[in-house]
Amino acid sequence: MTQAGTAIAPALGTPVDTGPALRFLLLEDSDDDSELVTHQLKSGGFHFTSETVKTAEQFRQTVRTLRPDIILADYNLGEWRGMDALDILREESMDIPLILVTGALGEVTAVDCIKQGAADYVLKGGLTRLPLAIRRTLEDKRLREQRKHAEEELAAKVKELARSNRDLEQFAFVASHDLQEPLRMVAAYTQLLAERYRGKLDENADKYIGYAVEGALRMQALIRDMLAFCRVGRTASDRNHADCNAAVRAALLNLRATVEETGTVVTYHQLPFVAADPTQLIQLFQNLIGNAVKFHGKEKPLIRVSAERRDDKWQFAVADNGIGIAPEHKDVIFVIFQRLHARNEYEGNGLGLAICQKIVEQNGGKIWVESEAGHGSTFLFTLPARCERERA
Amino acid sequence: MTAEKKPEILLVDDNPADLYLFREALGAGEVESLLTTVPDGEEAIAFLYRSGKFQSATRPDLVVLDLNLPRKDGRGVLANAKSDPNLRLIPIVVFSTSCSRTDIVDCYALGANCYVSKPGSLGDFRKAVQSIEHFWLRVARPSA
């Protein structure tokens, strides 16, 4: 049996809630107690409507139609218990706070009820506490919803950011890939012009063609590196059994011309296996050793590659005796397209170290540099060691 | 292939600038060969089956195939030629700008005899063309 809901004016001298009326649902089999609770709500200053139900079936129906803001439930309702209402709420997927308003309840039982999801409990002997318990419960719910909303918003933003990042990488990849073909034509035919007509036009023509060839070749290198940068994130990395000795050997083979030209000496001994993508590992060593050769000082370049075990990671060092890096530049050198030197001093497009950073981070490590201008640089990076299972 | 017959190459490429470079590089190479060019995959297949306007075509000793072609692309040509017991004996070299792992693996899976990326510089392009010619027409033993 339900009691018709009525808006009740608050007693004088109590705080008054403004805004829409709160909807209370009372679960109470004693009409007297129901009256007492309603009276307490009234004198608590609530602007509200309320309904009272007695049976589980009534509760289920009323909770659906009324959608109450809060439920005040007696513990013992004859055939069922106020706590059973929580199960019904769960079945109905409704998140409505429930306060037990009950006669004497043992401390153990009370704690148990809170554990099972009751928001609070108020003894019928101390009903004056009820308004405070309700306000606190409603405030908790509001905060909980606010936090949930903020979390959902954040998750949506993160997802959106990841998607736009993916789109951007996809765009960079496709654009670079498709630029290769027309650029190859420009490079090949300007070279053909240079070859066939050198000295046959005039001095300026030779110079112009020379600039065109140089520009096209530089752009090819840039596109190649941009593709390499994009690929690090695109291809699923095969992080297993990567032999760093083999990677350094392969890197040196790719760098053979410059290494021989500059008389560079590279030393490395018994480097470990790491859990990393072998192709990316070659690129990583190639870029770091290549940089060490490029930025050499007055002396013959000496490069030492070494590794130390640090817990579950290996820490690598690529140390050189080159021109070094000023402390204020230690972080910016890893930023994409960031360069520290004019093109006529050192060739480059500012992608090499950005690629290194992306590779190391993609494989679960960190990269940084220790250096002093004029005293060489040491690039350090970590990579996960092979796991024990693989070692067997 | 008799001693006096010049080896024949079928080049499938729709870019006139590449056709010119290829011909130029072949001309400077060591092997004297005949070069026929077709601009798309459908013509390539018609040529290999000697159908339509290619009734009098001769069987090429080597096919050099670009990947991105109008009408039927390079993958289509590979799929077609490599599933024919007779045509599959003709070596097909894929010669494409793409260095994408997927393209390379796809082509080998379809039965390409090898995959060569078109190099960016003129010198390397010539070297690539001449080593394709040298290997497939001089070093490798033909099926017929």
PDB file of C-alpha atoms in Angstrom, chain A residues 110-315:
ATOM      1  CA  ALA A 110      25.492  -2.324  10.870  1.00  0.00           C
ATOM      2  CA  VAL A 111      29.036  -2.558   9.509  1.00  0.00           C
ATOM      3  CA  ASP A 112      27.969  -5.493   7.377  1.00  0.00           C
ATOM      4  CA  CYS A 113      25.106  -3.459   5.875  1.00  0.00           C
ATOM      5  CA  ILE A 114      27.439  -0.590   4.998  1.00  0.00           C
ATOM      6  CA  LYS A 115      29.804  -3.105   3.380  1.00  0.00           C
ATOM      7  CA  GLN A 116      26.948  -4.471   1.308  1.00  0.00           C
ATOM      8  CA  GLY A 117      26.150  -1.024  -0.012  1.00  0.00           C
ATOM      9  CA  ALA A 118      23.917   0.854   2.411  1.00  0.00           C
ATOM     10  CA  ALA A 119      24.958   4.505   2.397  1.00  0.00           C
ATOM     11  CA  ASP A 120      24.405   5.028   6.132  1.00  0.00           C
ATOM     12  CA  TYR A 121      22.229   3.871   9.024  1.00  0.00           C
ATOM     13  CA  VAL A 122      20.190   5.907  11.490  1.00  0.00           C
ATOM     14  CA  LEU A 123      18.607   4.468  14.581  1.00  0.00           C
ATOM     15  CA  LYS A 124      14.911   5.171  15.100  1.00  0.00           C
ATOM     16  CA  GLY A 125      15.859   6.251  18.634  1.00  0.00           C
ATOM     17  CA  GLY A 126      18.072   8.990  17.169  1.00  0.00           C
ATOM     18  CA  LEU A 127      16.067  10.287  14.249  1.00  0.00           C
ATOM     19  CA  THR A 128      17.339  13.834  14.700  1.00  0.00           C
ATOM     20  CA  ARG A 129      20.500  12.677  12.935  1.00  0.00           C
ATOM     21  CA  LEU A 130      18.470  11.728   9.838  1.00  0.00           C
ATOM     22  CA  PRO A 131      18.550  15.105   7.992  1.00  0.00           C
ATOM     23  CA  LEU A 132      22.325  15.295   8.336  1.00  0.00           C
ATOM     24  CA  ALA A 133      22.734  11.678   7.151  1.00  0.00           C
ATOM     25  CA  ILE A 134      20.524  12.410   4.126  1.00  0.00           C
ATOM     26  CA  ARG A 135      22.365  15.611   3.197  1.00  0.00           C
ATOM     27  CA  ARG A 136      25.730  13.884   3.488  1.00  0.00           C
ATOM     28  CA  THR A 137      24.567  10.900   1.457  1.00  0.00           C
ATOM     29  CA  LEU A 138      23.167  13.110  -1.302  1.00  0.00           C
ATOM     30  CA  GLU A 139      26.364  15.177  -1.349  1.00  0.00           C
ATOM     31  CA  ASP A 140      28.462  11.978  -1.589  1.00  0.00           C
ATOM     32  CA  LYS A 141      26.347  10.831  -4.497  1.00  0.00           C
ATOM     33  CA  ARG A 142      26.659  14.191  -6.235  1.00  0.00           C
ATOM     34  CA  LEU A 143      30.461  14.099  -5.865  1.00  0.00           C
ATOM     35  CA  ARG A 144      30.582  10.504  -7.018  1.00  0.00           C
ATOM     36  CA  GLU A 145      28.600  11.378 -10.125  1.00  0.00           C
ATOM     37  CA  GLN A 146      30.685  14.453 -10.755  1.00  0.00           C
ATOM     38  CA  ARG A 147      33.864  12.387 -10.541  1.00  0.00           C
ATOM     39  CA  LYS A 148      32.425   9.693 -12.776  1.00  0.00           C
ATOM     40  CA  HIS A 149      31.400  12.329 -15.296  1.00  0.00           C
ATOM     41  CA  ALA A 150      34.867  13.915 -15.213  1.00  0.00           C
ATOM     42  CA  GLU A 151      36.496  10.510 -15.644  1.00  0.00           C
ATOM     43  CA  GLU A 152      34.269   9.693 -18.605  1.00  0.00           C
ATOM     44  CA  GLU A 153      35.029  13.041 -20.174  1.00  0.00           C
ATOM     45  CA  LEU A 154      38.752  12.478 -19.683  1.00  0.00           C
ATOM     46  CA  ALA A 155      38.574   8.983 -21.148  1.00  0.00           C
ATOM     47  CA  ALA A 156      36.698  10.349 -24.172  1.00  0.00           C
ATOM     48  CA  LYS A 157      39.326  13.070 -24.645  1.00  0.00           C
ATOM     49  CA  VAL A 158      42.181  10.563 -24.387  1.00  0.00           C
ATOM     50  CA  LYS A 159      40.487   8.366 -26.970  1.00  0.00           C
ATOM     51  CA  GLU A 160      39.902  11.327 -29.261  1.00  0.00           C
ATOM     52  CA  LEU A 161      43.517  12.421 -28.883  1.00  0.00           C
ATOM     53  CA  ALA A 162      44.783   8.941 -29.700  1.00  0.00           C
ATOM     54  CA  ARG A 163      42.546   8.852 -32.763  1.00  0.00           C
ATOM     55  CA  SER A 164      43.668  12.246 -34.052  1.00  0.00           C
ATOM     56  CA  ASN A 165      47.277  11.250 -33.390  1.00  0.00           C
ATOM     57  CA  ARG A 166      46.762   8.095 -35.395  1.00  0.00           C
ATOM     58  CA  ASP A 167      45.153  10.083 -38.204  1.00  0.00           C
ATOM     59  CA  LEU A 168      48.061  12.489 -38.234  1.00  0.00           C
ATOM     60  CA  GLU A 169      50.624   9.697 -38.386  1.00  0.00           C
ATOM     61  CA  GLN A 170      48.627   8.008 -41.099  1.00  0.00           C
ATOM     62  CA  PHE A 171      48.561  11.268 -43.039  1.00  0.00           C
ATOM     63  CA  ALA A 172      52.301  11.822 -42.600  1.00  0.00           C
ATOM     64  CA  PHE A 173      52.963   8.263 -43.693  1.00  0.00           C
ATOM     65  CA  VAL A 174      50.754   8.318 -46.783  1.00  0.00           C
ATOM     66  CA  ALA A 175      51.945  11.765 -47.814  1.00  0.00           C
ATOM     67  CA  SER A 176      55.610  10.800 -47.451  1.00  0.00           C
ATOM     68  CA  HIS A 177      55.050   7.535 -49.237  1.00  0.00           C
ATOM     69  CA  ASP A 178      53.285   9.147 -52.173  1.00  0.00           C
ATOM     70  CA  LEU A 179      55.782  11.995 -52.429  1.00  0.00           C
ATOM     71  CA  GLN A 180      58.573   9.535 -53.144  1.00  0.00           C
ATOM     72  CA  GLU A 181      57.464   8.782 -56.682  1.00  0.00           C
ATOM     73  CA  PRO A 182      57.277  12.346 -58.113  1.00  0.00           C
ATOM     74  CA  LEU A 183      60.363  13.330 -56.160  1.00  0.00           C
ATOM     75  CA  ARG A 184      62.310  10.454 -57.667  1.00  0.00           C
ATOM     76  CA  MET A 185      61.487  11.902 -61.099  1.00  0.00           C
ATOM     77  CA  VAL A 186      62.738  15.345 -60.082  1.00  0.00           C
ATOM     78  CA  ALA A 187      65.951  13.901 -58.634  1.00  0.00           C
ATOM     79  CA  ALA A 188      66.665  11.583 -61.567  1.00  0.00           C
ATOM     80  CA  TYR A 189      65.965  14.128 -64.283  1.00  0.00           C
ATOM     81  CA  THR A 190      67.821  17.006 -62.671  1.00  0.00           C
ATOM     82  CA  GLN A 191      70.755  14.608 -62.356  1.00  0.00           C
ATOM     83  CA  LEU A 192      70.361  13.659 -65.994  1.00  0.00           C
ATOM     84  CA  LEU A 193      70.343  17.368 -66.903  1.00  0.00           C
ATOM     85  CA  ALA A 194      73.491  17.919 -64.867  1.00  0.00           C
ATOM     86  CA  GLU A 195      75.180  14.978 -66.537  1.00  0.00           C
ATOM     87  CA  ARG A 196      74.234  15.794 -70.130  1.00  0.00           C
ATOM     88  CA  TYR A 197      74.465  19.589 -70.091  1.00  0.00           C
ATOM     89  CA  ARG A 198      77.229  20.404 -67.639  1.00  0.00           C
ATOM     90  CA  GLY A 199      79.450  23.033 -69.269  1.00  0.00           C
ATOM     91  CA  LYS A 200      77.198  23.258 -72.330  1.00  0.00           C
ATOM     92  CA  LEU A 201      74.881  26.012 -71.088  1.00  0.00           C
ATOM     93  CA  ASP A 202      76.435  28.728 -68.969  1.00  0.00           C
ATOM     94  CA  GLU A 203      77.909  28.921 -65.494  1.00  0.00           C
ATOM     95  CA  ASN A 204      74.620  29.987 -63.913  1.00  0.00           C
ATOM     96  CA  ALA A 205      72.744  27.049 -65.467  1.00  0.00           C
ATOM     97  CA  ASP A 206      75.255  24.619 -63.969  1.00  0.00           C
ATOM     98  CA  LYS A 207      74.790  26.277 -60.592  1.00  0.00           C
ATOM     99  CA  TYR A 208      70.974  26.216 -60.789  1.00  0.00           C
ATOM    100  CA  ILE A 209      70.893  22.575 -61.782  1.00  0.00           C
ATOM    101  CA  GLY A 210      73.334  21.813 -58.980  1.00  0.00           C
ATOM    102  CA  TYR A 211      71.019  23.430 -56.421  1.00  0.00           C
ATOM    103  CA  ALA A 212      68.012  21.584 -57.823  1.00  0.00           C
ATOM    104  CA  VAL A 213      69.800  18.213 -57.580  1.00  0.00           C
ATOM    105  CA  GLU A 214      70.972  18.959 -54.054  1.00  0.00           C
ATOM    106  CA  GLY A 215      67.473  20.021 -52.964  1.00  0.00           C
ATOM    107  CA  ALA A 216      65.869  16.918 -54.409  1.00  0.00           C
ATOM    108  CA  LEU A 217      68.398  14.600 -52.750  1.00  0.00           C
ATOM    109  CA  ARG A 218      67.943  16.364 -49.423  1.00  0.00           C
ATOM    110  CA  MET A 219      64.191  16.023 -49.694  1.00  0.00           C
ATOM    111  CA  GLN A 220      64.570  12.331 -50.470  1.00  0.00           C
ATOM    112  CA  ALA A 221      66.586  11.873 -47.280  1.00  0.00           C
ATOM    113  CA  LEU A 222      63.952  13.811 -45.344  1.00  0.00           C
ATOM    114  CA  ILE A 223      61.111  11.695 -46.695  1.00  0.00           C
ATOM    115  CA  ARG A 224      63.035   8.506 -46.014  1.00  0.00           C
ATOM    116  CA  ASP A 225      63.505   9.586 -42.382  1.00  0.00           C
ATOM    117  CA  MET A 226      59.893  10.706 -42.009  1.00  0.00           C
ATOM    118  CA  LEU A 227      58.789   7.285 -43.212  1.00  0.00           C
ATOM    119  CA  ALA A 228      61.183   5.653 -40.758  1.00  0.00           C
ATOM    120  CA  PHE A 229      59.733   7.829 -37.970  1.00  0.00           C
ATOM    121  CA  CYS A 230      56.139   6.931 -38.879  1.00  0.00           C
ATOM    122  CA  ARG A 231      56.952   3.232 -39.234  1.00  0.00           C
ATOM    123  CA  VAL A 232      58.205   2.971 -35.648  1.00  0.00           C
ATOM    124  CA  GLY A 233      54.652   3.493 -34.418  1.00  0.00           C
ATOM    125  CA  ARG A 234      52.875   1.662 -37.222  1.00  0.00           C
ATOM    126  CA  THR A 235      54.415  -1.761 -37.369  1.00  0.00           C
ATOM    127  CA  ALA A 236      53.759  -4.152 -34.537  1.00  0.00           C
ATOM    128  CA  SER A 237      57.201  -4.587 -33.075  1.00  0.00           C
ATOM    129  CA  ASP A 238      58.589  -8.042 -32.722  1.00  0.00           C
ATOM    130  CA  ARG A 239      60.181  -7.687 -29.278  1.00  0.00           C
ATOM    131  CA  ASN A 240      62.191 -10.846 -28.942  1.00  0.00           C
ATOM    132  CA  HIS A 241      65.705 -12.204 -29.049  1.00  0.00           C
ATOM    133  CA  ALA A 242      67.312  -9.093 -30.478  1.00  0.00           C
ATOM    134  CA  ASP A 243      71.091  -9.498 -30.509  1.00  0.00           C
ATOM    135  CA  CYS A 244      72.686  -6.087 -30.005  1.00  0.00           C
ATOM    136  CA  ASN A 245      76.023  -7.282 -31.433  1.00  0.00           C
ATOM    137  CA  ALA A 246      74.288  -8.162 -34.695  1.00  0.00           C
ATOM    138  CA  ALA A 247      72.430  -4.830 -34.636  1.00  0.00           C
ATOM    139  CA  VAL A 248      75.651  -2.832 -34.196  1.00  0.00           C
ATOM    140  CA  ARG A 249      77.346  -4.895 -36.927  1.00  0.00           C
ATOM    141  CA  ALA A 250      74.460  -4.208 -39.322  1.00  0.00           C
ATOM    142  CA  ALA A 251      74.438  -0.511 -38.398  1.00  0.00           C
ATOM    143  CA  LEU A 252      78.178  -0.250 -39.079  1.00  0.00           C
ATOM    144  CA  LEU A 253      77.737  -1.955 -42.430  1.00  0.00           C
ATOM    145  CA  ASN A 254      75.147   0.675 -43.383  1.00  0.00           C
ATOM    146  CA  LEU A 255      77.501   3.425 -42.198  1.00  0.00           C
ATOM    147  CA  ARG A 256      80.598   1.886 -43.801  1.00  0.00           C
ATOM    148  CA  ALA A 257      81.269   4.775 -46.209  1.00  0.00           C
ATOM    149  CA  THR A 258      81.248   7.556 -43.592  1.00  0.00           C
ATOM    150  CA  VAL A 259      83.028   5.447 -40.979  1.00  0.00           C
ATOM    151  CA  GLU A 260      85.866   4.693 -43.410  1.00  0.00           C
ATOM    152  CA  GLU A 261      86.000   8.229 -44.773  1.00  0.00           C
ATOM    153  CA  THR A 262      86.486   9.735 -41.307  1.00  0.00           C
ATOM    154  CA  GLY A 263      88.728   6.960 -39.977  1.00  0.00           C
ATOM    155  CA  THR A 264      86.295   6.364 -37.109  1.00  0.00           C
ATOM    156  CA  VAL A 265      87.094   3.593 -34.645  1.00  0.00           C
ATOM    157  CA  VAL A 266      84.052   1.935 -33.096  1.00  0.00           C
ATOM    158  CA  THR A 267      84.517  -0.519 -30.220  1.00  0.00           C
ATOM    159  CA  TYR A 268      81.941  -2.819 -28.650  1.00  0.00           C
ATOM    160  CA  HIS A 269      82.289  -6.091 -26.749  1.00  0.00           C
ATOM    161  CA  GLN A 270      79.770  -8.787 -25.981  1.00  0.00           C
ATOM    162  CA  LEU A 271      76.632  -6.694 -26.012  1.00  0.00           C
ATOM    163  CA  PRO A 272      73.559  -8.394 -24.547  1.00  0.00           C
ATOM    164  CA  PHE A 273      70.343  -9.650 -26.073  1.00  0.00           C
ATOM    165  CA  VAL A 274      67.341  -7.437 -25.376  1.00  0.00           C
ATOM    166  CA  ALA A 275      63.593  -7.713 -25.798  1.00  0.00           C
ATOM    167  CA  ALA A 276      63.302  -5.279 -28.714  1.00  0.00           C
ATOM    168  CA  ASP A 277      62.452  -5.180 -32.385  1.00  0.00           C
ATOM    169  CA  PRO A 278      65.652  -6.183 -34.265  1.00  0.00           C
ATOM    170  CA  THR A 279      65.040  -3.873 -37.256  1.00  0.00           C
ATOM    171  CA  GLN A 280      64.376  -0.912 -34.996  1.00  0.00           C
ATOM    172  CA  LEU A 281      67.459  -1.767 -32.972  1.00  0.00           C
ATOM    173  CA  ILE A 282      69.654  -1.472 -36.088  1.00  0.00           C
ATOM    174  CA  GLN A 283      68.107   1.921 -36.863  1.00  0.00           C
ATOM    175  CA  LEU A 284      68.707   3.044 -33.268  1.00  0.00           C
ATOM    176  CA  PHE A 285      72.413   2.140 -33.255  1.00  0.00           C
ATOM    177  CA  GLN A 286      72.834   3.457 -36.786  1.00  0.00           C
ATOM    178  CA  ASN A 287      71.419   6.883 -35.896  1.00  0.00           C
ATOM    179  CA  LEU A 288      73.427   7.169 -32.673  1.00  0.00           C
ATOM    180  CA  ILE A 289      76.719   5.990 -34.185  1.00  0.00           C
ATOM    181  CA  GLY A 290      76.026   8.045 -37.317  1.00  0.00           C
ATOM    182  CA  ASN A 291      75.561  11.166 -35.156  1.00  0.00           C
ATOM    183  CA  ALA A 292      78.749  10.429 -33.230  1.00  0.00           C
ATOM    184  CA  VAL A 293      80.656  10.233 -36.526  1.00  0.00           C
ATOM    185  CA  LYS A 294      79.002  13.343 -37.950  1.00  0.00           C
ATOM    186  CA  PHE A 295      79.629  15.563 -34.933  1.00  0.00           C
ATOM    187  CA  HIS A 296      83.283  14.598 -34.501  1.00  0.00           C
ATOM    188  CA  GLY A 297      85.844  17.058 -33.175  1.00  0.00           C
ATOM    189  CA  LYS A 298      89.393  17.740 -34.340  1.00  0.00           C
ATOM    190  CA  GLU A 299      90.618  14.309 -33.261  1.00  0.00           C
ATOM    191  CA  LYS A 300      89.887  11.053 -35.024  1.00  0.00           C
ATOM    192  CA  PRO A 301      86.410   9.902 -33.920  1.00  0.00           C
ATOM    193  CA  LEU A 302      86.440   7.190 -31.240  1.00  0.00           C
ATOM    194  CA  ILE A 303      83.097   5.610 -30.376  1.00  0.00           C
ATOM    195  CA  ARG A 304      82.478   3.080 -27.643  1.00  0.00           C
ATOM    196  CA  VAL A 305      79.247   1.133 -27.329  1.00  0.00           C
ATOM    197  CA  SER A 306      78.712  -0.610 -23.981  1.00  0.00           C
ATOM    198  CA  ALA A 307      75.934  -2.018 -21.823  1.00  0.00           C
ATOM    199  CA  GLU A 308      75.361  -2.557 -18.104  1.00  0.00           C
ATOM    200  CA  ARG A 309      72.627  -4.588 -16.439  1.00  0.00           C
ATOM    201  CA  ARG A 310      70.256  -2.486 -14.320  1.00  0.00           C
ATOM    202  CA  ASP A 311      67.648  -4.741 -12.687  1.00  0.00           C
ATOM    203  CA  ASP A 312      65.311  -5.958 -15.416  1.00  0.00           C
ATOM    204  CA  LYS A 313      66.785  -3.586 -17.994  1.00  0.00           C
ATOM    205  CA  TRP A 314      70.024  -3.090 -19.858  1.00  0.00           C
ATOM    206  CA  GLN A 315      71.451   0.403 -19.901  1.00  0.00           C
TER     207      GLN A 315
END
